[in-house]
Amino acid sequence: MTESSLLFSGIVFLFRLLPAFIIIYLLTPQRYRSISMFFGSLIYYAAIEPHFVWILLLLVMLNALLAAPRSRWRMLLLVSLDVALLAAAKIRCVTAQGAALPVGISFYVFKMISFQADLYTGRLEQKPSFFQAAEYFVMFPQLLQGPIAGYGELYSGNTHKAGIREAEEGVSLLMTGVCMKVLLADQLGLMWEQIRRIGYESISTPLAWLGAYGYSFRLYYDFWGYSLMAAGMLMIFGFPYVENFRHPYAARGVADFYRRWHITLGRFFRDYVYIPLGGSRNGVARAVRNLFVVWLLTGLWHGQSINFLIWAAVLLALILWEKFIAYTLLQKFPILGRLHVWILIPVTWVIFAIHDPVLLKCYMTRLFPFFGNGINVNPQDWRKPLEGCGVELAVSVALLVPAVSGFACRHKDNVILKLVLFALFWFAIYRVVISSSNPFMYLNF
Amino acid sequence: MEMKKSGDKKQHKSVPILIWLLPLSAIAMSLFGYLEADGVYHRSEVDLLKTPGFTVVLEGVRDGIYPFTLLPAKEQEADKAGAEALSAKESVKQQEADGSGDKALPAEEPKKEQKADEAGEEAHKARTEITVKTEGVETKAEEKSESISESGPDSVSESIDVDMTVYEVPEESGCPVFGAYDYGNASAQYRGPADWSPEKNTEGMFAATGPFYELGEVDESYFADALYIGDSRVDGLCDYGDLEDYATFACRDSLTIYKLFDESLRFSGPGGIRGYASLSEILSFRSYGKIYLQIGINEVGTGNTKQFYEEYQKVLMKLRAAQPLADLYIDGIMHVTASRSSSDPVLNNVNIVERNRAISTLANGRDIFYIDMNPVVCDEKGNLLSELSMDNAHLKASAHSHWREFLLTHAALKQTAFLPAEGRERF
């Protein structure tokens, strides 16, 4: 189990580990910084996942040492090894009671696969030095939850040295990410816990919908916040900005949504599965088959329980509907595509959220109460959660609008905005300190 | 460093303030927190390796101590305020047997207590008057009560002894405490001191004489003058126990016995009355016939059983003082599920039963009763049934019917003439 203060929004990480590492990094001469990053990241991983750090080390060694450019059999060998280890870890999760996936394995294995594929196709022309490859695999800002950046994306240009301007931007991205996660996502998460506590058979339909949107926003700001923290940290260390979210809820349809949501993962599946299989170049039937493969793998990648496969299947159905069946209809009435995003996507997140199919079905009957009423429902139960999270919900919705965050981006150098961010950041830290100062706070009854 | 003019449309130059402001502010706050830790913040240690000094400052903000108010002129005042605010927190966390949860409670005016005493005496008179009617039983009852009060309650097995048998409470206390098994996880620091066991101490404040009651069945109208006080579990009962047309509820998430009179409680009364009020206010709204109290889960991890017991006793005295005619029900703390109990060194059923045993001795069977709803929601090992809870510590909405049924079948009924003759021998 990960001690939360070691994670990115925790006090120990933000005010002890990260500053200490930045100092070490700056003291290291530029050409040796990949070594510092490699060892620093390994130590960090060992602190979080001591039992499985050997898997990471093994994979790093194999992928960095055995790789060779333009060699088909090496690529096949290493990719198979990577996939096999990931699959084994997932199978172990399913079969062994209570076993959890080693933290980050889904992310760093995918980085390794992309590395081998890029070497083979020539996208990556030369095999990098051991430490640069190793650093690429384990760099701690991306180690636990991505983004799954490509090697070329990170290492083009002069790396490991940030100008003051880049460092400043990195710091503000980091602070923004912390605020999103702590002030928005964590609060919305409390609402979801309240709903869970009631029992899904007893929630009113308004509360069920409130929960669906609450969870959707919670997931978005948690992940987007995390991605901004990761991107910000990497900018401080002299790497380019990696985009992982691009206003997904402003998308024109479900397919467009997933080009804006978790961009690096979608890109991985597109570049290394969809396009090699032929993409949409060989007719509709092939395209459908290729989409099926991509979404099957997406479902499997996200988790080990059946709800993830249901989730992927529903999304595949929606995308096929949008692309092949309702295409002209959506061209004529773009609002329909928007409604897909605003109404159907939150419903799919409920499928994503609830692992047990029985509980999931129960929640669905509350979202769409055409099959009877719930058990012992309090029709006013949505009031308390709405009051508790009203501000966070309003801010969440406001930030969905591209113009709002676009405004912040355009004026990111404005001193006043920076001071506002500064104040919000310390408020977020205050929240973190308060909730962790009482070790029994999590037992909030 | 170029200065950026506000309103300047060209964004080429930017002032890198955050990169300096963030570390400097953190260091400044940390230094302040570290240096003042002993002083205003009354913290003996700040572990610098894990805890930056500013956490002390931020916790102070939560407790109402702001750094900028601590100018030399005002230092003494703030010192005092800080001490009071923090000692309330500190005393709860202390392991010494001083059990001073006093700071957490507002100091009651002596006048109120005097008034309450008088009212209490009248109440006692009223009760003895009623009992005169059932004379034959009365004398037997008095005899029995004397013998029991002399021998004292069955002793609570020692705090360190973890292998618990079902605790025999005095008969008039009602439903026995459900025995729990040793899960091997109990944390010794949360027990009372080894040489301590709760003593029945109801002299002078509770009805010493009068008829005994037994627990029996009632309908919902019994709750028309009932007040139910407690933490988030009572909150669930309020929303899903189907008693909101009758009973009044005063509850709040994360409520503890130490802060019972300090916090603003969610207040729900029959007829759709809703609002927020302090417990003192709620107690002054009307006269209640019975007051239920279920509280204790949030403070399992702070203080020890002795402190909890003593605080509980004080709270009962306050309730009695505010509502002299009300029957007081100590509702035993609800257990948690097996998965929670077996994996948590603090929040487990061993500790909960320990607390319940202690507070059950506060019952006297005359006007203070101990009832324990756990048998209707737990399995034979004393674990909350996992199908009744989603988060291992609260009942699902649909499961509150069990609790409701229990309350309707375990109301204190005065023993009356139409009970079968055999039953009277108990008294």
Coordinates of C-alpha atoms in Angstrom, one line a residue, chain B residues 14 18 33 43 69 73 103 121 135 163-164 168 177 188-189 203 211 223 234 239 253 262 305 326 347 387 415:
Chain B
S14 CA 7.6 37.1 -17.9
L18 CA 6.7 31.5 -8.4
G33 CA 6.5 27.0 12.8
R43 CA 4.0 21.1 20.3
T69 CA -2.0 38.0 15.1
A73 CA 1.5 43.1 22.1
K103 CA -11.7 21.8 28.1
E121 CA -35.2 16.1 43.2
E135 CA -46.4 -1.5 47.1
D163 CA -10.0 -13.1 25.8
M164 CA -13.5 -11.8 26.6
E168 CA -22.6 -10.0 32.9
V177 CA -23.2 -6.7 26.0
A188 CA -3.0 -1.9 24.3
Q189 CA -2.6 1.9 24.3
E203 CA -25.1 8.4 43.5
P211 CA -39.3 0.9 40.1
F223 CA -40.7 8.1 19.9
V234 CA -27.4 8.3 13.8
D239 CA -32.4 9.5 7.0
D253 CA -20.6 13.2 11.0
D262 CA -19.4 22.4 21.0
T305 CA -11.3 3.8 27.6
A326 CA -36.1 12.1 30.4
L347 CA -11.0 0.4 14.7
E387 CA -23.9 -7.6 3.4
Q415 CA -43.0 -2.9 35.1

